[in-house]
Short mmCIF file of C-alpha atoms and ligand atoms in Angstrom, two decimals:
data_model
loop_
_atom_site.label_atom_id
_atom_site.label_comp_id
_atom_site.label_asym_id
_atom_site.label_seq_id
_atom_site.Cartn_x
_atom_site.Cartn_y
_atom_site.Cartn_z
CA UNK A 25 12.32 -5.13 -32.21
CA UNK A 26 13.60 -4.76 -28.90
CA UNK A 27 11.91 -5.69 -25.22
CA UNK A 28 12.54 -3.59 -22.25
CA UNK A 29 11.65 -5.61 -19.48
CA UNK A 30 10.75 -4.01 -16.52
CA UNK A 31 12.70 -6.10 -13.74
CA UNK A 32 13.78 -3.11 -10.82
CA UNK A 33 11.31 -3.74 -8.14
CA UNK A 34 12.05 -4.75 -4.79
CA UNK A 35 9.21 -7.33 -4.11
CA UNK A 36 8.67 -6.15 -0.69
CA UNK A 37 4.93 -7.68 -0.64
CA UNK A 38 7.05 -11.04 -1.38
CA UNK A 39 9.01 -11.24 1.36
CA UNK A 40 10.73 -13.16 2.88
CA UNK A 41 10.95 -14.99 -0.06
CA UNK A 42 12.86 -11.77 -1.72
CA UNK A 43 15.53 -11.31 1.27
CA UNK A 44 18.14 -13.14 -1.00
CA UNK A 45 16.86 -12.57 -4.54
CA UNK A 46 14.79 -10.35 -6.88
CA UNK A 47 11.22 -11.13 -7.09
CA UNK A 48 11.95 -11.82 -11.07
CA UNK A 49 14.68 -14.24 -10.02
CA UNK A 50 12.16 -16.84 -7.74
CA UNK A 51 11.33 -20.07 -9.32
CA UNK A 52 8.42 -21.54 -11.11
CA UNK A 53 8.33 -24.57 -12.94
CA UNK A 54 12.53 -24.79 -11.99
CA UNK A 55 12.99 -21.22 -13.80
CA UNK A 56 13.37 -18.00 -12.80
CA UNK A 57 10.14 -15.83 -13.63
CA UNK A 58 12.16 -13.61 -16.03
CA UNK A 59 13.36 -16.60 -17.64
CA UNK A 60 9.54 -17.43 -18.76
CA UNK A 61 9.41 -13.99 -20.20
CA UNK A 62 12.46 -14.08 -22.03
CA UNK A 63 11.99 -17.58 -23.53
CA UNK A 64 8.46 -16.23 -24.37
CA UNK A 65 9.40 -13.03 -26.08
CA UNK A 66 12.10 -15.17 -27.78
CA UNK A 67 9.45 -17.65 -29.33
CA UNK A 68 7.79 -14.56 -30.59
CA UNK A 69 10.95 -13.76 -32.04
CA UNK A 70 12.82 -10.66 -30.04
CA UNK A 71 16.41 -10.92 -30.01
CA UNK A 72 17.36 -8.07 -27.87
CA UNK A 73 16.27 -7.20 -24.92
CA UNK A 74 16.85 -4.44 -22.59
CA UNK A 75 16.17 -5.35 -18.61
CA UNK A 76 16.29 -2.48 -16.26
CA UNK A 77 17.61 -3.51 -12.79
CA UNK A 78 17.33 -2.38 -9.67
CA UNK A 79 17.01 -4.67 -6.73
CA UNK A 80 19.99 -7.31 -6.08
CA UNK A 81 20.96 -6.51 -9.57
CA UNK A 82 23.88 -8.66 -9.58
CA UNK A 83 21.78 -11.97 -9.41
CA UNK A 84 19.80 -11.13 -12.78
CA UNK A 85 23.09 -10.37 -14.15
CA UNK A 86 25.06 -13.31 -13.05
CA UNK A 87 22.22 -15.76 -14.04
CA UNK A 88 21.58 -14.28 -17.24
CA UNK A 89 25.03 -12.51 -18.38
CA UNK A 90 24.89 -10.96 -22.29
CA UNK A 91 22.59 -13.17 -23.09
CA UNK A 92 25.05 -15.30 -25.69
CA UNK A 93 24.06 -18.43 -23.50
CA UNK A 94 20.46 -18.29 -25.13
CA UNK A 95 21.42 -16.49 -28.35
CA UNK A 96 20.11 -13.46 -27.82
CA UNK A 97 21.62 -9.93 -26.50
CA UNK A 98 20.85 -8.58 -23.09
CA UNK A 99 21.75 -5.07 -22.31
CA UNK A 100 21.36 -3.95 -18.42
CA UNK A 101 20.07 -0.33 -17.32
CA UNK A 102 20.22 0.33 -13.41
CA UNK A 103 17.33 2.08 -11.83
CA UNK A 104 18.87 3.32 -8.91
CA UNK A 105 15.72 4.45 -7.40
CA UNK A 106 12.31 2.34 -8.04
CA UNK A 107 10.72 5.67 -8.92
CA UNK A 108 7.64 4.65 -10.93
CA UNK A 109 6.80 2.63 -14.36
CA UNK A 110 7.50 6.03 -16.04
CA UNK A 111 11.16 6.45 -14.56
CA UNK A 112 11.94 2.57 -15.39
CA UNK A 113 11.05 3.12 -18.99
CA UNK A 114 12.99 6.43 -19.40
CA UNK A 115 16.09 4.12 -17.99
CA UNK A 116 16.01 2.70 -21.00
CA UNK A 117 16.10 5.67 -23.80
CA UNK A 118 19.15 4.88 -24.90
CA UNK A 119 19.08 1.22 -25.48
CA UNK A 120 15.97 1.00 -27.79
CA UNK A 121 14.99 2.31 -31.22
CA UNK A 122 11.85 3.49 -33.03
CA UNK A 123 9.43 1.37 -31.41
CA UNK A 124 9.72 -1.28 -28.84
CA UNK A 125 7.89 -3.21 -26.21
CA UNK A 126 7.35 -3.17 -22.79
CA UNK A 127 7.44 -6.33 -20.60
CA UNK A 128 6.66 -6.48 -16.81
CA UNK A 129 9.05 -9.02 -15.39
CA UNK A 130 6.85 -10.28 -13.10
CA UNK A 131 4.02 -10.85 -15.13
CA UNK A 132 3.67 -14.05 -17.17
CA UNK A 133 2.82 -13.76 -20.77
CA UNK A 134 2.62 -15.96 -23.94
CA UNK A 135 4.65 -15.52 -26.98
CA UNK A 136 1.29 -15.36 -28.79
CA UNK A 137 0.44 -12.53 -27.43
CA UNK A 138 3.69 -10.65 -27.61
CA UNK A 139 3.62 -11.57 -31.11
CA UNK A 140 0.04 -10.00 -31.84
CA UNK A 141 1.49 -7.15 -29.81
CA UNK A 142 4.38 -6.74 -32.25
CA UNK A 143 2.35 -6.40 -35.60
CA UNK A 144 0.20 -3.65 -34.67
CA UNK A 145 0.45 -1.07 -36.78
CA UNK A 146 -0.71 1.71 -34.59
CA UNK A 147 1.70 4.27 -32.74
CA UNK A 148 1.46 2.64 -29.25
CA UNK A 149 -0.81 -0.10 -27.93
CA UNK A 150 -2.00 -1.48 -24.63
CA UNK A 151 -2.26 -4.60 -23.33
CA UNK A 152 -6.10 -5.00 -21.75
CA UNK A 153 -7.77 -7.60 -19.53
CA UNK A 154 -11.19 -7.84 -18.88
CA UNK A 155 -11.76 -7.88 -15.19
CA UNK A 156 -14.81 -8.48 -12.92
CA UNK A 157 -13.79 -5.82 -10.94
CA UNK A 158 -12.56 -3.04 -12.53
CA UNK A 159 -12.48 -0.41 -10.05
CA UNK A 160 -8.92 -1.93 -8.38
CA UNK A 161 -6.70 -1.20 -11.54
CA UNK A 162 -6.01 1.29 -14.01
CA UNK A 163 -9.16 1.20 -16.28
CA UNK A 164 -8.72 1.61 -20.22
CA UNK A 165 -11.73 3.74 -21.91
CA UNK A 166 -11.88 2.92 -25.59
CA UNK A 167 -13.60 4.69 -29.01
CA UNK A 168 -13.76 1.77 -31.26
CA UNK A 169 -10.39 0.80 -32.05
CA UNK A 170 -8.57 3.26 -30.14
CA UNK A 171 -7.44 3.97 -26.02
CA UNK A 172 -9.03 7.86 -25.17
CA UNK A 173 -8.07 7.64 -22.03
CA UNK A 174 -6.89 5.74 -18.61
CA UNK A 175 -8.43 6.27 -15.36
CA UNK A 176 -6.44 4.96 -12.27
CA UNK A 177 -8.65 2.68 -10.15
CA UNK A 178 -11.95 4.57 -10.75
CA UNK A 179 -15.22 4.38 -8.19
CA UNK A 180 -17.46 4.23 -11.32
CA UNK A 181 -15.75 2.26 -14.09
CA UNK A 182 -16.40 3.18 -17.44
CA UNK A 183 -15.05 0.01 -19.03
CA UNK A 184 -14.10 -3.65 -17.62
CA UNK A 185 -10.62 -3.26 -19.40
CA UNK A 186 -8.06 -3.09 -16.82
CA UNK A 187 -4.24 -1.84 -17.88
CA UNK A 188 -2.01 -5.15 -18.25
CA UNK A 189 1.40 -2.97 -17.86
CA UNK A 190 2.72 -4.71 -21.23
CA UNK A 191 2.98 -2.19 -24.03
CA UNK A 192 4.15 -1.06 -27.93
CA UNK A 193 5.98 2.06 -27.53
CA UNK A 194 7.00 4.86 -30.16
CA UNK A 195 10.15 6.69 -29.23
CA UNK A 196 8.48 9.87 -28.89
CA UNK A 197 6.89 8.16 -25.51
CA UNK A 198 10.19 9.49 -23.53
CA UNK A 199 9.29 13.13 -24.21
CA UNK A 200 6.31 12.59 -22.33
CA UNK A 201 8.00 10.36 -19.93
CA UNK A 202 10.40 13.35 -19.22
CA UNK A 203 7.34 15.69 -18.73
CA UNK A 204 5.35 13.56 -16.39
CA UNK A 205 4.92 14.90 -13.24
CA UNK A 206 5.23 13.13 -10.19
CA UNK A 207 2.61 11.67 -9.17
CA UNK A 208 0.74 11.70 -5.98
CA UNK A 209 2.24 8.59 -3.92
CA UNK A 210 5.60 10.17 -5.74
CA UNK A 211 6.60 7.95 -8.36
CA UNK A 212 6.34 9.03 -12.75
CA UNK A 213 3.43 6.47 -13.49
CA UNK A 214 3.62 5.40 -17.34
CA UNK A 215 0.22 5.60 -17.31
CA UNK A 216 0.50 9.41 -17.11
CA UNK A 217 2.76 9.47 -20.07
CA UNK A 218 0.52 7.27 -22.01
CA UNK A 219 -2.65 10.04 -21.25
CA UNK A 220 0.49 12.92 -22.47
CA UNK A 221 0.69 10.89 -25.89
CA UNK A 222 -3.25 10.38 -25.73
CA UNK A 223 -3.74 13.59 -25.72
CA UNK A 224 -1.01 14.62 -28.59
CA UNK A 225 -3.13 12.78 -31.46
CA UNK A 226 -1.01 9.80 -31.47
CA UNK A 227 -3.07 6.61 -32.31
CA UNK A 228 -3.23 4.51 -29.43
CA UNK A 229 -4.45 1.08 -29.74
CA UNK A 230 -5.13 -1.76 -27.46
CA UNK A 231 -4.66 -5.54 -27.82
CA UNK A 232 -7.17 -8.30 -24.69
CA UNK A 233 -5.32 -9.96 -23.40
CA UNK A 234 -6.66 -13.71 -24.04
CA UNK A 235 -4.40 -15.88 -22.15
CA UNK A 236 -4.06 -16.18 -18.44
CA UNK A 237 -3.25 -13.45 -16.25
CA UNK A 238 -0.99 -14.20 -13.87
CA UNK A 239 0.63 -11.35 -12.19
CA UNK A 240 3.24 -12.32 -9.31
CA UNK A 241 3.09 -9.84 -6.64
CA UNK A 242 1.91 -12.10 -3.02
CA UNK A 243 3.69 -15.12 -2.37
CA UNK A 244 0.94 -17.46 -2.94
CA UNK A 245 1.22 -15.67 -6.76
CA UNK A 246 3.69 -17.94 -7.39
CA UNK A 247 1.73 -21.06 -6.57
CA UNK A 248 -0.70 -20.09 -9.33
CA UNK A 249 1.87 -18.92 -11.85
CA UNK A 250 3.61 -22.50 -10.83
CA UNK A 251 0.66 -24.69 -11.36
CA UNK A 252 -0.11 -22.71 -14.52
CA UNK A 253 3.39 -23.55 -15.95
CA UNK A 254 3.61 -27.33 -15.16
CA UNK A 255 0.16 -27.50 -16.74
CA UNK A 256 2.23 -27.29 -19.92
CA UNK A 257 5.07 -30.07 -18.48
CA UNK A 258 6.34 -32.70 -21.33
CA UNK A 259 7.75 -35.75 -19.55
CA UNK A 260 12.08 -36.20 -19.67
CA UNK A 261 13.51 -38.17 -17.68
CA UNK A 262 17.48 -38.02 -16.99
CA UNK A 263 17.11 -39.43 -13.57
CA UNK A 264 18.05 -42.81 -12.27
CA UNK A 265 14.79 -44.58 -11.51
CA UNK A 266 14.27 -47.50 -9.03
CA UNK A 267 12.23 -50.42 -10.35
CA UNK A 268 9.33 -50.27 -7.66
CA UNK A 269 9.04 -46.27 -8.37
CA UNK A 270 5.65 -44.78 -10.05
CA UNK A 271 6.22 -42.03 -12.33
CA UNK A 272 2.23 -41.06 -13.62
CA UNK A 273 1.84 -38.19 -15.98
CA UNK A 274 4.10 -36.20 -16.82
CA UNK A 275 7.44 -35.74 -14.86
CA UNK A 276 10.12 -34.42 -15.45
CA UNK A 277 13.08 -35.85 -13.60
CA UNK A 278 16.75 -33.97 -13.60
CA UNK A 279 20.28 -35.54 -14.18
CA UNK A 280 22.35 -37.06 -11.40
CA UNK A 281 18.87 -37.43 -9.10
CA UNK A 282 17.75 -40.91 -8.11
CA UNK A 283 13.96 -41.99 -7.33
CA UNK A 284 13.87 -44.87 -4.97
CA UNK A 285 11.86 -47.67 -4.53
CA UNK A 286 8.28 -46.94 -3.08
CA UNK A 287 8.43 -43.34 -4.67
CA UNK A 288 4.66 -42.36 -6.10
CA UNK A 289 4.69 -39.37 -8.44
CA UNK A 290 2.15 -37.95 -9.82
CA UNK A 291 2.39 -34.87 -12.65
CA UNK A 292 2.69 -32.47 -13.39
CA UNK A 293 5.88 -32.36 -11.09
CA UNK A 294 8.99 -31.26 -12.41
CA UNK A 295 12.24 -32.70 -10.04
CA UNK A 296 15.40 -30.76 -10.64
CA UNK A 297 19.52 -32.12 -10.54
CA UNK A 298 20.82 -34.26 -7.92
CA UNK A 299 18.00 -35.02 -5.98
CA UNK A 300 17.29 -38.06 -3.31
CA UNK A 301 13.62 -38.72 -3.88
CA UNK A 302 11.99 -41.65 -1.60
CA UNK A 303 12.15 -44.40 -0.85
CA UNK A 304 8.44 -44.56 -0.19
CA UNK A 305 7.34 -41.24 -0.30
CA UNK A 306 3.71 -39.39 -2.54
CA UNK A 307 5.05 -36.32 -4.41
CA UNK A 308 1.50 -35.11 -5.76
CA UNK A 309 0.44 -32.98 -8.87
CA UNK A 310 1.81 -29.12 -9.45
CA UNK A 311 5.22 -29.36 -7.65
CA UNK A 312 8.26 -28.00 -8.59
CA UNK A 313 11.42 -29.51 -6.58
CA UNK A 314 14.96 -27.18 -7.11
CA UNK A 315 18.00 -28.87 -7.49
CA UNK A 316 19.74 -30.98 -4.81
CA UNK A 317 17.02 -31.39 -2.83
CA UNK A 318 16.01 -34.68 -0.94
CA UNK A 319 12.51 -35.58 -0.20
CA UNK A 320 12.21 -39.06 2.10
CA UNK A 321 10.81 -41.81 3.40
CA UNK A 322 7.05 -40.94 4.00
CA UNK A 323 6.79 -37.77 3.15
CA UNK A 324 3.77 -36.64 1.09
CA UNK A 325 3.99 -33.14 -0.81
CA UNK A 326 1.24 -31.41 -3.17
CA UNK A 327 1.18 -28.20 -5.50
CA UNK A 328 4.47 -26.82 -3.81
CA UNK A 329 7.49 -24.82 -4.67
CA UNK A 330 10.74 -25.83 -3.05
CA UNK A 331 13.63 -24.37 -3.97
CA UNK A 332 17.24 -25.60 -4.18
CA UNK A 333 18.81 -27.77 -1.30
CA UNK A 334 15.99 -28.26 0.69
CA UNK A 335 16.05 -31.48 2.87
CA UNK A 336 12.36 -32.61 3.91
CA UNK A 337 13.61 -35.99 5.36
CA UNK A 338 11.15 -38.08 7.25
CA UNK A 339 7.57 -38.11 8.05
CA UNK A 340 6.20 -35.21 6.63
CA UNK A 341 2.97 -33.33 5.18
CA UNK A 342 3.62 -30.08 2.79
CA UNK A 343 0.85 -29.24 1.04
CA UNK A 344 0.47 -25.39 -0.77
CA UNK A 345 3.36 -24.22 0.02
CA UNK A 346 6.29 -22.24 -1.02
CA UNK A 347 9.54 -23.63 0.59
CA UNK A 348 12.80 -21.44 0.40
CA UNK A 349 16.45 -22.17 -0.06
CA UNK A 350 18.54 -24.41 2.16
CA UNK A 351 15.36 -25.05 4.86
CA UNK A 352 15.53 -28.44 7.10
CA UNK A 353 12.07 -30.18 7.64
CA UNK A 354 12.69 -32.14 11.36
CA UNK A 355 10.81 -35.47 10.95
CA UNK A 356 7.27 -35.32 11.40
CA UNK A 357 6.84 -31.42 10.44
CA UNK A 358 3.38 -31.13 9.47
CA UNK A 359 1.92 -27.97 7.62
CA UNK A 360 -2.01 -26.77 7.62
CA UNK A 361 -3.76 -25.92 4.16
CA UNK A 362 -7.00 -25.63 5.11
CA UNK A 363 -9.48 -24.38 7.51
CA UNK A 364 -12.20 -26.74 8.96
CA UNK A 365 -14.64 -23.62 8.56
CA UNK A 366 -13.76 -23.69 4.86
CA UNK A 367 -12.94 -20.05 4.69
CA UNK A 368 -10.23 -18.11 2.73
CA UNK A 369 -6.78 -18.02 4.29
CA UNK A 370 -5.61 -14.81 5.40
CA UNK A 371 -1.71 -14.13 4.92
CA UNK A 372 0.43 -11.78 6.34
CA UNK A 373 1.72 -9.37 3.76
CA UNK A 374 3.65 -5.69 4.57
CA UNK A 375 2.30 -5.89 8.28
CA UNK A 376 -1.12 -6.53 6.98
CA UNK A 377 -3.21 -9.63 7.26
CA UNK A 378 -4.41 -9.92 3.12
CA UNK A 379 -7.26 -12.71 2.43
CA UNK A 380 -5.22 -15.12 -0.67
CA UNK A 381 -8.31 -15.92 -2.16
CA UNK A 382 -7.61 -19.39 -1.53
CA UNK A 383 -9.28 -22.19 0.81
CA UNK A 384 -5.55 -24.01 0.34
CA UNK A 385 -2.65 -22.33 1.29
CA UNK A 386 0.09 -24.24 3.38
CA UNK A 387 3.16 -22.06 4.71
CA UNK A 388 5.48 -19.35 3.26
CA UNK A 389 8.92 -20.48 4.42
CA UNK A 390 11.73 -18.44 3.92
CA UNK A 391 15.69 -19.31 3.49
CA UNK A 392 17.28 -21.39 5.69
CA UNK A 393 14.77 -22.10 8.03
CA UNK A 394 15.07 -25.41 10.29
CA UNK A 395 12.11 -26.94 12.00
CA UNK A 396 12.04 -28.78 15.28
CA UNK A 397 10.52 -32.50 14.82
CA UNK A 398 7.16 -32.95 15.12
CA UNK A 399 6.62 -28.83 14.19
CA UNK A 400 2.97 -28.20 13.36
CA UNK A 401 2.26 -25.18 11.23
CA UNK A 402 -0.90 -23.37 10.83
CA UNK A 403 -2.70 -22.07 7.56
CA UNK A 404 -1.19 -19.33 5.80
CA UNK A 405 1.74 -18.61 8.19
CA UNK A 406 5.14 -16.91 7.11
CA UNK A 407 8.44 -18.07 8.43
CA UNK A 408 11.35 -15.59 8.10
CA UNK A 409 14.71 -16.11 6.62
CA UNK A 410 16.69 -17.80 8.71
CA UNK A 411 14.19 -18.77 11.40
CA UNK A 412 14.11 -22.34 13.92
CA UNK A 413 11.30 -23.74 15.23
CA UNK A 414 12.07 -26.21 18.66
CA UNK A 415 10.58 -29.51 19.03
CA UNK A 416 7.00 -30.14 19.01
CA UNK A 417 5.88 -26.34 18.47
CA UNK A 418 2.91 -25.15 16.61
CA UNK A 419 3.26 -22.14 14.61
CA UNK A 420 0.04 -19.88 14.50
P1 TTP B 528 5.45 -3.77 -8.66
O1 TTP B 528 4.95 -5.17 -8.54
O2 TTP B 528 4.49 -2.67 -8.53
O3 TTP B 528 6.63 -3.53 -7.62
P2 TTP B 528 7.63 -4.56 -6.99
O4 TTP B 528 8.06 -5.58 -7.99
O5 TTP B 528 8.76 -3.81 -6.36
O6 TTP B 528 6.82 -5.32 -5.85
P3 TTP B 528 6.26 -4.78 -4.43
O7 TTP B 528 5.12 -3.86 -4.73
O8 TTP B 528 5.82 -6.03 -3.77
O9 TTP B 528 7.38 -4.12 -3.66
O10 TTP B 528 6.20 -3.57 -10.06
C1 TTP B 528 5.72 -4.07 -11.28
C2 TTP B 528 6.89 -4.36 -12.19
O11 TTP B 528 7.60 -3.16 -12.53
C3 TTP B 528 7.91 -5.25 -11.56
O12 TTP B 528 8.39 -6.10 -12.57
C4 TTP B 528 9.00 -4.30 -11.08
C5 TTP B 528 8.93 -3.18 -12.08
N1 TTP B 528 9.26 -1.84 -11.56
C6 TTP B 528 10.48 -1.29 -11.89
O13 TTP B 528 11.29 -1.90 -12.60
N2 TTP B 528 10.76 -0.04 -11.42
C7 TTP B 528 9.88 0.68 -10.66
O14 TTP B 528 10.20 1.81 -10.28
C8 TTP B 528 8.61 0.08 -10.33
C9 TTP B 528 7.63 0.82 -9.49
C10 TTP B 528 8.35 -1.18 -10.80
#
């Protein structure tokens, strides 16, 4: 059976961190989020997959070519326009056969439940989650067995099974995908389609989800999905390691990087290729260091992202964060992850100020930004691409 994976969108809530790359292509655990997906759909045994594309296409493609590297066959479909669910799916109407699923490539899934997904028997099935609160997602109303209908984000909920976006599709799905209208905010919503082939008698089944649900859409997303994926970290080592290092847990260290002396590690933390780690520096649980990146002499980092050739040299606190391409930490940059009142932190998103959820969040740093020594960032703050900070400032 084949996957279409759904991989067009422009991750605009994501920025900056999506200036230079697809939301699908940022990093946890050292991989790319569609890389999760694929090597989960793989374990539950799909060969070929389709990915529609969209967004800074070329970087899915590059990364991921035909697929031969892993085995498996990739074939691309551009979606020019990010037109809806609907209109991503009916990209892909000539790449797929009698039935076939339907991955989100920026949601995380396991391969057991793309497995249980792919021996259903009935027509089409949903993917379901049981949610607290119902009314902020498209709500699936069930008869025993079967879907009867979806209601988009409904004031009076008749179920607590929210719409996962990960499906089992018949063919006969893109005649209703060709008759959906659009709808109102403009777009052919899948959802619609699903209701068309509801309606038509098909038998439409659904499958709870069991496992996390870890849907990457805000920038502090990816700290979740991140800490969620190192959970599972085995230890490998291909690093050299001085002798007065600590390595606790489990680490995983990348070729041609060296640990000095004084380093304390604690894992989960996963340290990419040709790194300069220490000496005497704390890297803390749930962090994921790219490649080429150095990390020095009293620095202390914690449940962070930081992608590839990042220096944070001297002197440093990083806690929560997510830490683009290529940025420069003067010595003595500090960053804020929590408020002394204890209350959520609020993050710019789209113009918006959007509570995380979260008591720790640290700073949302985009490529190739440079701080000033002794920089002191607040809570929850976003630093553009490209961005400098002078010496001693404090970013609110
Ligand atoms: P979204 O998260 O709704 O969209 P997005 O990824 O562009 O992010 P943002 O809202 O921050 O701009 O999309 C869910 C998934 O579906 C995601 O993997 C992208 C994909 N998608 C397409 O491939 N084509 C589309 O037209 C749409 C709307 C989504």
């Amino acid at each position: 059976m084949k996957a279409v994976i759904l991989a067009a969108g422009q991750g605009t809530r994501m920025r900056p961190l999506t200036d230079r790359r697809p939301k699908v292509m940022l990093p946890i655990g050292n991989k790319p989020i569609l890389e999760h997906i694929i090597d989960e759909a793989m374990a539950a045994g799909i060969r070929e997959f389709v990915i529609v594309t969209g967004y800074m296409e070329d970087c899915i493609k590059d990364y991921f070519g035909d697929g031969s590297q892993k085995n498996v066959s990739i074939d691309y479909v551009l979606q020019e326009e990010q037109n809806g669910t609907g209109h991503a799916i009916g990209c892909a109407e000539e790449y797929v056969d009698d039935r076939f699923i339907v991955l989100n490539g920026d949601m995380l899934i396991s391969s057991v439940q793309i497995k249980n997904l792919i021996d259903r028997a009935e027509d089409a099935v949903l993917t379901v989650k049981e949610v607290e609160n119902p009314c902020n997602f498209g709500v699936v109303c069930t008869a025993g067995e079967k879907v009867t209908q979806i209601v988009e984000k409904p004031e009076n909920p008749p179920t607590n099974l929210a719409n996962a976006g990960i499906y089992l599709f018949p063919r006969s799905i893109f005649d209703y995908i060709h008759r959906t209208p659009e709808s109102p905010r403009g777009e052919i919503e899948i959802t619609d389609s699903i209701q068309m082939l509801i309606d038509s008698g098909a038998i439409v089944g659904y499958e709870v989800f069991r496992d996390a649900w870890i849907d990457i859409g805000r920038p502090w997303d990816l700290l979740t999905a991140n800490k969620h994926v190192l959970a599972g970290l085995t230890g490998n080592i291909e690093a050299e390691v001085e002798p007065n290092a600590t390595l606790k847990g489990e680490v995983v260290l990348g070729e041609g990087t060296i640990i000095r002396n004084g380093a304390y590690i604690i894992g989960p933390v996963i340290i990419g290729k040709n790194c300069d780690i220490g000496p005497n520096c704390f890297i803390r649980p749930s962090t994921a260091i790219g490649d080429n990146v150095r990390i020095g002499n009293a620095v202390e980092i914690k449940n962070c992202v930081v992608m590839n050739n990042t220096n944070i040299g001297h002197l440093s606190y990083v806690g929560d964060s997510v830490i683009g391409r290529d940025c420069n930490f003067g010595a003595g940059t500090k960053v804020a992850n929590l408020r002394h009142d204890g209350r959520t932190i609020r993050v710019m998103v789209k113009g918006e100020k959007v509570d995380s959820g979260r008591r720790k969040l640290g700073v949302i740093m985009g490529d190739n930004v440079h701080t000033g020594i002794n920089t002191c960032i607040n809570v929850g703050c976003v630093l553009k691409t490209d961005r400098c900070t002078g010496l001693g400032e404090v970013v609110k």
